[in-house]
C-alpha positions as a LaTeX table, in Angstrom:
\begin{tabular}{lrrr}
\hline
Residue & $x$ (\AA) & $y$ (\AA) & $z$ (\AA) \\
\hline
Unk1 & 108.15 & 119.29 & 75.91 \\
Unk2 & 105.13 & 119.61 & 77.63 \\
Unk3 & 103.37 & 116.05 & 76.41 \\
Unk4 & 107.16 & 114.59 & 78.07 \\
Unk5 & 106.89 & 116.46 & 81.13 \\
Unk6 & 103.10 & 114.22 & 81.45 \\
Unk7 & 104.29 & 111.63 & 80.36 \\
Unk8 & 106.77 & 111.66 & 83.50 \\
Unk9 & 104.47 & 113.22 & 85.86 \\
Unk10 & 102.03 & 110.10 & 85.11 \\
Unk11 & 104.65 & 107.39 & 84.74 \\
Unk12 & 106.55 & 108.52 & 88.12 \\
Unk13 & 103.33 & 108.96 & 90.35 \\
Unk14 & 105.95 & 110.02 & 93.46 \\
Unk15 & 107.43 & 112.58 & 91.47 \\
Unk16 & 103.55 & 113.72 & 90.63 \\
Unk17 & 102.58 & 113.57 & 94.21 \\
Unk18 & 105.10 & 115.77 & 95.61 \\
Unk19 & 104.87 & 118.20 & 92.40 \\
Unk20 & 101.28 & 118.76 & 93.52 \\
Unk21 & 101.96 & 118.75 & 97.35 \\
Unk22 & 104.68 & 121.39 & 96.56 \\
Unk23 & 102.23 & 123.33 & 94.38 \\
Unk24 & 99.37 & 123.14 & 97.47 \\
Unk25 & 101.96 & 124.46 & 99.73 \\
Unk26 & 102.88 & 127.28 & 98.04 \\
Unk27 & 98.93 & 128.60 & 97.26 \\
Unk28 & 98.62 & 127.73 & 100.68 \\
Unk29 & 101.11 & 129.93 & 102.05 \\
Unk30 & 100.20 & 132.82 & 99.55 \\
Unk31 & 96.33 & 132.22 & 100.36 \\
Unk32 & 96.91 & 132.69 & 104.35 \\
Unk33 & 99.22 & 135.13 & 106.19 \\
Unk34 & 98.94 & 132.72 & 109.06 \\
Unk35 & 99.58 & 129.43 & 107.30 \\
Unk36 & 103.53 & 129.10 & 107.42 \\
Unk37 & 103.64 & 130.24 & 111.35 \\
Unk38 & 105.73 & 127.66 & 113.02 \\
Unk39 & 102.25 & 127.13 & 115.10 \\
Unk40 & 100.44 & 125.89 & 112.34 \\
Unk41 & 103.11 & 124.00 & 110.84 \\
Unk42 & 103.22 & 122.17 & 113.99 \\
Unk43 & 99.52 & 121.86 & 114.15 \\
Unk44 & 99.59 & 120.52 & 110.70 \\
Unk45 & 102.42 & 118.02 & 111.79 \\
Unk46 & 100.97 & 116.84 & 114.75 \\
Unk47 & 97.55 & 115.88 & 112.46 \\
Unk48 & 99.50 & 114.07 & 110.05 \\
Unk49 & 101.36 & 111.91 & 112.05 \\
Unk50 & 98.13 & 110.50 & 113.64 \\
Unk51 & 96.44 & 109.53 & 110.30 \\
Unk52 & 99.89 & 109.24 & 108.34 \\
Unk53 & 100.64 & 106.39 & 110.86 \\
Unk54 & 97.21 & 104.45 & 109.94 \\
Unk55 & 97.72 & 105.53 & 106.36 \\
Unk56 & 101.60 & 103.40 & 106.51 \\
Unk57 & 99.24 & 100.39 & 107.27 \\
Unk58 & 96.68 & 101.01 & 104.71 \\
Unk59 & 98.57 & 101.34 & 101.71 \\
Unk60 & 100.58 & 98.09 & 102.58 \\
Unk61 & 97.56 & 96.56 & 102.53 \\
Unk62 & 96.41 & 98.29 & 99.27 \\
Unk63 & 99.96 & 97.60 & 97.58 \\
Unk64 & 99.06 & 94.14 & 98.95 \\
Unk65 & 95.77 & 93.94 & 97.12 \\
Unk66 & 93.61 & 94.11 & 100.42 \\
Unk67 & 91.53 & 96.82 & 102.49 \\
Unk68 & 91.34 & 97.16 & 106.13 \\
Unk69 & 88.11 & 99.39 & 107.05 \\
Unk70 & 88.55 & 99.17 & 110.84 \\
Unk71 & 92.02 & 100.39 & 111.61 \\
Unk72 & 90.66 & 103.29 & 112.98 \\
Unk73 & 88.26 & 101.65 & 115.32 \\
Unk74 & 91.11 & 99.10 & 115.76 \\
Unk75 & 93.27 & 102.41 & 117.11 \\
Unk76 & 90.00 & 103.66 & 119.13 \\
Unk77 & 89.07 & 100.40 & 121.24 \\
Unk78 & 93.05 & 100.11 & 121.59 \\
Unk79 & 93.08 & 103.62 & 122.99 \\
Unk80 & 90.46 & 102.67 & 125.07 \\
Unk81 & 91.97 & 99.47 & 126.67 \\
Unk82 & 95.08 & 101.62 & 127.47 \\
Unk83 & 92.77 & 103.76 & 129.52 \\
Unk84 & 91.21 & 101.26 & 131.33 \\
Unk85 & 94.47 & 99.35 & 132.29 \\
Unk86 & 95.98 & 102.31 & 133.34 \\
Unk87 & 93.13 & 103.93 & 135.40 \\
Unk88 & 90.95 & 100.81 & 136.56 \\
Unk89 & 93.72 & 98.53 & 136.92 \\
Unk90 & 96.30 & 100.21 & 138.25 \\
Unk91 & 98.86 & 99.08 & 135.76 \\
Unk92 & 102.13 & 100.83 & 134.89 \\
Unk93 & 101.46 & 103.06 & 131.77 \\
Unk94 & 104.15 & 101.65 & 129.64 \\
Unk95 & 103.04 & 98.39 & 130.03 \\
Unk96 & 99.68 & 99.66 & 129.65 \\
Unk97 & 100.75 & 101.09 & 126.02 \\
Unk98 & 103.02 & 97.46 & 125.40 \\
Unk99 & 99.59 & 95.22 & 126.17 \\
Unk100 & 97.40 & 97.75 & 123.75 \\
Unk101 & 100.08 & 97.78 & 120.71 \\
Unk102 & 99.83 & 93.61 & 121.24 \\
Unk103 & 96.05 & 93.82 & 121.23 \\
Unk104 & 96.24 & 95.67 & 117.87 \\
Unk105 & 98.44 & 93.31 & 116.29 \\
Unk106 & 95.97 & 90.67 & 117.92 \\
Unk107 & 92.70 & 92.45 & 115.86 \\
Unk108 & 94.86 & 92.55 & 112.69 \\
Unk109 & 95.86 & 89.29 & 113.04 \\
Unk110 & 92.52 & 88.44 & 113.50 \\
Unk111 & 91.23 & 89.79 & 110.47 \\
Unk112 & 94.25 & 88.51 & 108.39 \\
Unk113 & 93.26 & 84.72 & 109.72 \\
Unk114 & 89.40 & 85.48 & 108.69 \\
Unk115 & 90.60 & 86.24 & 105.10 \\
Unk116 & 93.04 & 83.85 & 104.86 \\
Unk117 & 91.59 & 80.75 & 106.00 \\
Unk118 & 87.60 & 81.51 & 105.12 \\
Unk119 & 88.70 & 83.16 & 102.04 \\
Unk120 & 86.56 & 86.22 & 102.80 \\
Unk121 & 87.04 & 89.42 & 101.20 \\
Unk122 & 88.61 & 92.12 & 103.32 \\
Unk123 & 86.22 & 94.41 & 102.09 \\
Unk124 & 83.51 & 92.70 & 103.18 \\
Unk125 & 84.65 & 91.09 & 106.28 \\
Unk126 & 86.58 & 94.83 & 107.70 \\
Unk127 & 83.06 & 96.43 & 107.47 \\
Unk128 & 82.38 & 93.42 & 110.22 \\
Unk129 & 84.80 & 93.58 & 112.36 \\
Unk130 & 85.04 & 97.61 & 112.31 \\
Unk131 & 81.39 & 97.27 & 113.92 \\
Unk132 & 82.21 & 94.14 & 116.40 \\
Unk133 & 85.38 & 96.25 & 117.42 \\
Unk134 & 83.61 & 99.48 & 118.04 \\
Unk135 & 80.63 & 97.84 & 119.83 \\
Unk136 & 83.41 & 96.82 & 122.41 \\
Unk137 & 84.47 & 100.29 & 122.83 \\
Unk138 & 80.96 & 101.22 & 123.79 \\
Unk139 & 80.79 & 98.44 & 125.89 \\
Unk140 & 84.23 & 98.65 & 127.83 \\
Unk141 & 83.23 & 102.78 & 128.19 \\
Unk142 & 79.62 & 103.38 & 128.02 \\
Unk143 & 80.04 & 106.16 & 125.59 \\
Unk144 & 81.96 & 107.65 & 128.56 \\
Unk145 & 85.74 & 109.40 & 128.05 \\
Unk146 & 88.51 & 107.75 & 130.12 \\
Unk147 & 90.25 & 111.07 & 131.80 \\
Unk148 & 93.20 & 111.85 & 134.28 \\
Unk149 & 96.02 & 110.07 & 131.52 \\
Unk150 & 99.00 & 110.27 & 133.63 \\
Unk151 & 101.60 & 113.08 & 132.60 \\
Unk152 & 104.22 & 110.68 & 132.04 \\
Unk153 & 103.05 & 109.31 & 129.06 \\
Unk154 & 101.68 & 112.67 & 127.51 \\
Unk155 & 104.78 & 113.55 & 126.23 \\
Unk156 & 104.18 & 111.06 & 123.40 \\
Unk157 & 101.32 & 112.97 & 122.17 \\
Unk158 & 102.58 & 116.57 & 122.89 \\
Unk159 & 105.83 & 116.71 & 123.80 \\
Unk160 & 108.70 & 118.14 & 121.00 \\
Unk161 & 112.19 & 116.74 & 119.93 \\
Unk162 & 113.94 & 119.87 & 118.50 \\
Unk163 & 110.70 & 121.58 & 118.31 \\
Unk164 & 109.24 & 118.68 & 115.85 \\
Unk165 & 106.19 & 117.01 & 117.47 \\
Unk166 & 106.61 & 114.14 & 119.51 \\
Unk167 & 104.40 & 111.97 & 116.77 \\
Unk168 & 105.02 & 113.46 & 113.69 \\
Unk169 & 109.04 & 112.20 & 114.72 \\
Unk170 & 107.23 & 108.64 & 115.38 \\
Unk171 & 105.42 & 108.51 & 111.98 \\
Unk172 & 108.63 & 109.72 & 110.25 \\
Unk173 & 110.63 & 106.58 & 111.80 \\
Unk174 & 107.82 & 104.02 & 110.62 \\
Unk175 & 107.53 & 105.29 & 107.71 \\
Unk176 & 111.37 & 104.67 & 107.28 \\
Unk177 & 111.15 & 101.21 & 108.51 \\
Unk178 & 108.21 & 100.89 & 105.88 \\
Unk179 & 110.13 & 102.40 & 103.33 \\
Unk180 & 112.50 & 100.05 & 104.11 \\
Unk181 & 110.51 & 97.00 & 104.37 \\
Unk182 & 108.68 & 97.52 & 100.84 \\
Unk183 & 111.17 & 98.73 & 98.33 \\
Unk184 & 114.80 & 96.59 & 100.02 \\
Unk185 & 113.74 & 93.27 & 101.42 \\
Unk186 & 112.26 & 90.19 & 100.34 \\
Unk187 & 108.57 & 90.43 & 102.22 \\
Unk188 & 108.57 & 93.87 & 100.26 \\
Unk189 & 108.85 & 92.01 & 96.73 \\
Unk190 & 106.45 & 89.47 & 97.98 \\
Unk191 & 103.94 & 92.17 & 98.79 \\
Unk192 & 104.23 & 93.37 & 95.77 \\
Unk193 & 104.38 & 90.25 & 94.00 \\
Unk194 & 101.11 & 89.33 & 95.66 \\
Unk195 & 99.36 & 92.18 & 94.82 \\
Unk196 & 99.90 & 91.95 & 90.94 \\
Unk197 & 99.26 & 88.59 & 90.77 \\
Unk198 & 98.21 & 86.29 & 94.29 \\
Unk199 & 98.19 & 82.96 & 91.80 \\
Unk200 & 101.13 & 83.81 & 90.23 \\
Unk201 & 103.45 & 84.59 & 92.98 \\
Unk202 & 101.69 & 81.23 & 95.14 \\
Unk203 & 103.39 & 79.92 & 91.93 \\
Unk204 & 106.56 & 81.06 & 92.24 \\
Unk205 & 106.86 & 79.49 & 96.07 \\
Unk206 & 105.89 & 82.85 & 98.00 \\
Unk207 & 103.63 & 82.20 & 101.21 \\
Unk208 & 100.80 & 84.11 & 100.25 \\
Unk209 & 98.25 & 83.34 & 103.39 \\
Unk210 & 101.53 & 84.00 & 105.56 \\
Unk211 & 102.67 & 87.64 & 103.94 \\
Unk212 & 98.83 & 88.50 & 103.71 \\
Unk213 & 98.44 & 87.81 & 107.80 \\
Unk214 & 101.77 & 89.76 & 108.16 \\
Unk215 & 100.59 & 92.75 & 106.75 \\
Unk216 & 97.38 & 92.95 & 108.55 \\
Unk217 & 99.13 & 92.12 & 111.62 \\
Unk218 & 101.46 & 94.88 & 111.40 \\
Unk219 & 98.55 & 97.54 & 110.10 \\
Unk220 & 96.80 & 96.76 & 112.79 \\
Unk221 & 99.69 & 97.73 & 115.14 \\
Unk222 & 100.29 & 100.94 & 113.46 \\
Unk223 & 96.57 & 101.69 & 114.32 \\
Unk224 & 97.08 & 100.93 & 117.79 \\
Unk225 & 100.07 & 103.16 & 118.07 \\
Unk226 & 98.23 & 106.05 & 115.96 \\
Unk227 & 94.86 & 105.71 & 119.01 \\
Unk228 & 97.70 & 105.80 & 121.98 \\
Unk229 & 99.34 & 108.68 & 120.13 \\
Unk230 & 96.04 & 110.39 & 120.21 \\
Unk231 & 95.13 & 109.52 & 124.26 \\
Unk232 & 98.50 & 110.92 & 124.92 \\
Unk233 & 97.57 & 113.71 & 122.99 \\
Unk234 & 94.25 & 114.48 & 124.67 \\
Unk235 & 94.86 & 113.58 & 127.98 \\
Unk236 & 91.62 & 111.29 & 127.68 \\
Unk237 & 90.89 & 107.82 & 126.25 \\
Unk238 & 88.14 & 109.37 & 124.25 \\
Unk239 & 85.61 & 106.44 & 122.52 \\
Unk240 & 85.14 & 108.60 & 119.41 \\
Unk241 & 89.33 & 108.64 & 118.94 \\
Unk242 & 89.70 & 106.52 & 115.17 \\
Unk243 & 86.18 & 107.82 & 114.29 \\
Unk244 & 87.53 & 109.93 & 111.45 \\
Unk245 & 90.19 & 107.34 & 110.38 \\
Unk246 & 88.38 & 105.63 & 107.35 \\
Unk247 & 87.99 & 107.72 & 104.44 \\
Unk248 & 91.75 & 109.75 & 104.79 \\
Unk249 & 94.02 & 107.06 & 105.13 \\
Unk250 & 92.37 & 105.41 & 101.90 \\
Unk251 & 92.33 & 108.78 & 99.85 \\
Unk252 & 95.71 & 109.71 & 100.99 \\
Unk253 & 96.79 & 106.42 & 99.51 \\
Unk254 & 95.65 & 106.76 & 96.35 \\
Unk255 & 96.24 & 110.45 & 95.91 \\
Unk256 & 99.71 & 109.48 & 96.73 \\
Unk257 & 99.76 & 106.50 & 93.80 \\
Unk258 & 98.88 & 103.42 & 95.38 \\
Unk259 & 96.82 & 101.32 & 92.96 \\
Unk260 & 93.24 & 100.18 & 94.82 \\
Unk261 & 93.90 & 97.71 & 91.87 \\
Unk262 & 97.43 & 96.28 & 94.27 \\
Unk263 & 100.97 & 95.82 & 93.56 \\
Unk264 & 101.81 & 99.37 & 92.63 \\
Unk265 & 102.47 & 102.62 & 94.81 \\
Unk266 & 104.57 & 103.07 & 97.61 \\
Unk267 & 104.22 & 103.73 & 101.84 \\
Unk268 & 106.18 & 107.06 & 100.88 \\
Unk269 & 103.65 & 108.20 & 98.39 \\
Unk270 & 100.96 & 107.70 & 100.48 \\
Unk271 & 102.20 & 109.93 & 103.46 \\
Unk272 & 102.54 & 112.49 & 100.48 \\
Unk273 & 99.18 & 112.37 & 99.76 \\
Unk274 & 97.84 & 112.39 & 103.23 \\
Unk275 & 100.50 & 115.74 & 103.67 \\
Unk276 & 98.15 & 117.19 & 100.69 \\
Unk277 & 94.78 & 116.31 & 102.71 \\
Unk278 & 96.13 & 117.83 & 105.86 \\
Unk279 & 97.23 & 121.08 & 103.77 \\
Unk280 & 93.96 & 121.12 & 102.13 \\
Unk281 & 91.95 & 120.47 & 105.83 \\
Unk282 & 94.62 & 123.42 & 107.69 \\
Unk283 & 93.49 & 126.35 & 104.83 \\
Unk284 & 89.66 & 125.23 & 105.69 \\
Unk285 & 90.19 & 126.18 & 109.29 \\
Unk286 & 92.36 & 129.11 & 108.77 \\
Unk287 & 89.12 & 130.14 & 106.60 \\
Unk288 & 86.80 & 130.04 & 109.04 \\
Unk289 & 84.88 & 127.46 & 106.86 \\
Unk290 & 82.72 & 124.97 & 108.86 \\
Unk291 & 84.90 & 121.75 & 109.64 \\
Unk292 & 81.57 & 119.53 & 108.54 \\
Unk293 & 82.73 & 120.24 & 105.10 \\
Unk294 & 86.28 & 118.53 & 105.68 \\
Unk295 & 84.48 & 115.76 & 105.13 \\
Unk296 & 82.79 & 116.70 & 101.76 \\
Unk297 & 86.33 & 117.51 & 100.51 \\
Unk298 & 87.98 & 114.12 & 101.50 \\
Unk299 & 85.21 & 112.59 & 99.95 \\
Unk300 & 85.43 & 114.95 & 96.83 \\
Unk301 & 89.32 & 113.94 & 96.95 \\
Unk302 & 88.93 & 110.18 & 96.84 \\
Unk303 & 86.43 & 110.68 & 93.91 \\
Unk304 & 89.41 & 113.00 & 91.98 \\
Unk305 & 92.32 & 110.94 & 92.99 \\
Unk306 & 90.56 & 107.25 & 91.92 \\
Unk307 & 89.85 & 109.63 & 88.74 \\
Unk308 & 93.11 & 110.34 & 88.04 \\
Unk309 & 94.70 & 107.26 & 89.09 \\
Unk310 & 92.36 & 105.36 & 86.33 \\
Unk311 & 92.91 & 107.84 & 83.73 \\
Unk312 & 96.64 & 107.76 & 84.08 \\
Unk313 & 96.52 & 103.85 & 83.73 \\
Unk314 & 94.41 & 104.25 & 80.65 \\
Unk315 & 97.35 & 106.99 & 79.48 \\
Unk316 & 99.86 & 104.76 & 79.88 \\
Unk317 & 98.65 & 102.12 & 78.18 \\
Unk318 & 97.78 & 103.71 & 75.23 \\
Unk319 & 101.42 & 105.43 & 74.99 \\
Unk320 & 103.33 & 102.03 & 75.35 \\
\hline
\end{tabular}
C-alpha cells in the first residue's frame, strides 16, 4: 500500500505538489496562532500573485526547454518606464500601463529573436540581457524611486474584489488562460512537443523558432504586468522592484514538477509550488527570524526540489 501510494505521489507530480502544500499549510497553521488570520492570508496572497505571475512565464519557458533569467528586471525597468510616462510625461496612467506591458513583450521578444536566430543559449544570453536591462533602470532613475503614483491606478495593487486582493484575482485569471493555453490547444502540444524533443517536433512540421519567440514574448509580458502590479502596490516606481524575482519563480517551478530537463510539468504546478515558498517565507516572518535568511531557504529549496525531481525520474525508470 504504501510503495503504491509513492508510486502515485511520484508519477502524478500535481497530486504530490498539492499533498505537500496541504501538509505545509496545516503545520503552518498549528505552528502560528496568527498564521490563518484573514490578514495574513491576504498578505500571503498578495505576495504570491506578484511572483506567481512571473513564475506562469517561467515554467512555460521551462516546459519549453528554455530559461529566462531577467524577467524580473524585465518587470523592474517596465515598472520604471510606467513611472516615468506617467510623472515626467504627463501621460494618462492607463496608457502609461498599455505602453509598459508592450515594452515587456518587446524585451521578451527580444530575447526570443537572440536565441532563435543566433542560436544562443537562453541561459547564457538572459544573464546578458538581465544586466543590459537593469543598467537602463539605473540609467532612466539614477538609483532614485519614482513617487506620487496616482490613486487611480493603485487599486490594482491594493484594492480587493470580495475581499481577495486585487492581484492575487489577476494571477488567478492568467493562470487560467495558461492553464488553458498548455494542456487544450495546439501551441500547448507544441510547447510541449518542443521541449521533449526540438528536432523531433521541427520534424513533425511544428514552427519551432516561432513557438520559442511566442513564449518569451508572452513571459516577458507577464513580467511586466507582475512590476506594474508591484508600483501600484507601493505607490512608487521603486528601481529595486524584480530584484528578488530570479531564484523563486525557478524553484517554485520545479518544486511544483516542471522538468529543468523541458516538456514535462504544468503552469498549475508551478503556482503550487511557489504557494509552498510563500507559506514557507510567511512562518519566517511570523517567527521573528531575520528575512536575510529567506533567501538561504529558497536557495536550500531549489537544491531539495532539483533533488527530488531527479530522484523521482531515476524511480520511475527503474519501476517501468
Amino acid at each position: 500500500m504504501q510503495r503504491k501510494t509513492l508510486s502515485f505521489l511520484l508519477a502524478n507530480s500535481l497530486a504530490g505538489v498539492f499533498v505537500a502544500l496541504l501538509i505545509i499549510f496545516v503545520l503552518s497553521a498549528l505552528l502560528s496562532p496568527y498564521f490563518l488570520t484573514s490578514y495574513n492570508i491576504s498578505v500571503i496572497a498578495r505576495s504570491l500573485a506578484f511572483v506567481g505571475l512571473v513564475t506562469v512565464g517561467q515554467s512555460m519557458l521551462l516546459i519549453l526547454g528554455e530559461l529566462d533569467l531577467s524577467l524580473g528586471v524585465i518587470g523592474g525597468l517596465c515598472g520604471v518606464v510606467a513611472g516615468i510616462l506617467m510623472m515626467s510625461f504627463g501621460i494618462n496612467p492607463w496608457i502609461a500601463i498599455f505602453l509598459s506591458l508592450a515594452l515587456g513583450a518587446g524585451l521578451g521578444f527580444f530575447n526570443g529573436i537572440m536565441v532563435t536566430q543566433l542560436g544562443l543559449h537562453s541561459l547564457v544570453l538572459t544573464i546578458g540581457t538581465a544586466g543590459i536591462y537593469g543598467g537602463i533602470n539605473l540609467v532612466l532613475t539614477k538609483g532614485v524611486a519614482i513617487t506620487n503614483i496616482p490613486k487611480e491606478i493603485q487599486f490594482l495593487g491594493r484594492g480587493d474584489v470580495l475581499g481577495v486582493p486585487v492581484p492575487f484575482v489577476v494571477m488567478i485569471v492568467v493562470l487560467a488562460i495558461a492553464a488553458f493555453v498548455t494542456l487544450k490547444t495546439p501551441l500547448g502540444r507544441y510547447i510541449y512537443a518542443i521541449g521533449n524533443n526540438a528536432a523531433a517536433a521541427a520534424m513533425l512540421g511544428i514552427k519551432v523558432n516561432r513557438v520559442r519567440v511566442l513564449v518569451f514574448t508572452a513571459a516577458g509580458t507577464l513580467a511586466a504586468l507582475a512590476g506594474l502590479l508591484m508600483v501600484a502596490r507601493l505607490g512608487t516606481a521603486q528601481p529595486s522592484i524584480g530584484a528578488t524575482w530570479v531564484l523563486p519563480p525557478i524553484a517554485a517551478s520545479v518544486i511544483g514538477g516542471v522538468a529543468t530537463t523541458g516538456g514535462v510539468g504544468t503552469p498549475v504546478g508551478a503556482i503550487l509550488g511557489a504557494a509552498i515558498i510563500a507559506i514557507i517565507e510567511n512562518i519566517i516572518v511570523l517567527f521573528g527570524v531575520s528575512p536575510y535568511w529567506q533567501g538561504v531557504v529558497s536557495g536550500v529549496i531549489v537544491v531539495l526540489a532539483i533533488s527530488f525531481d531527479a530522484i523521482s525520474r531515476r524511480y520511475m525508470r527503474r519501476e517501468m
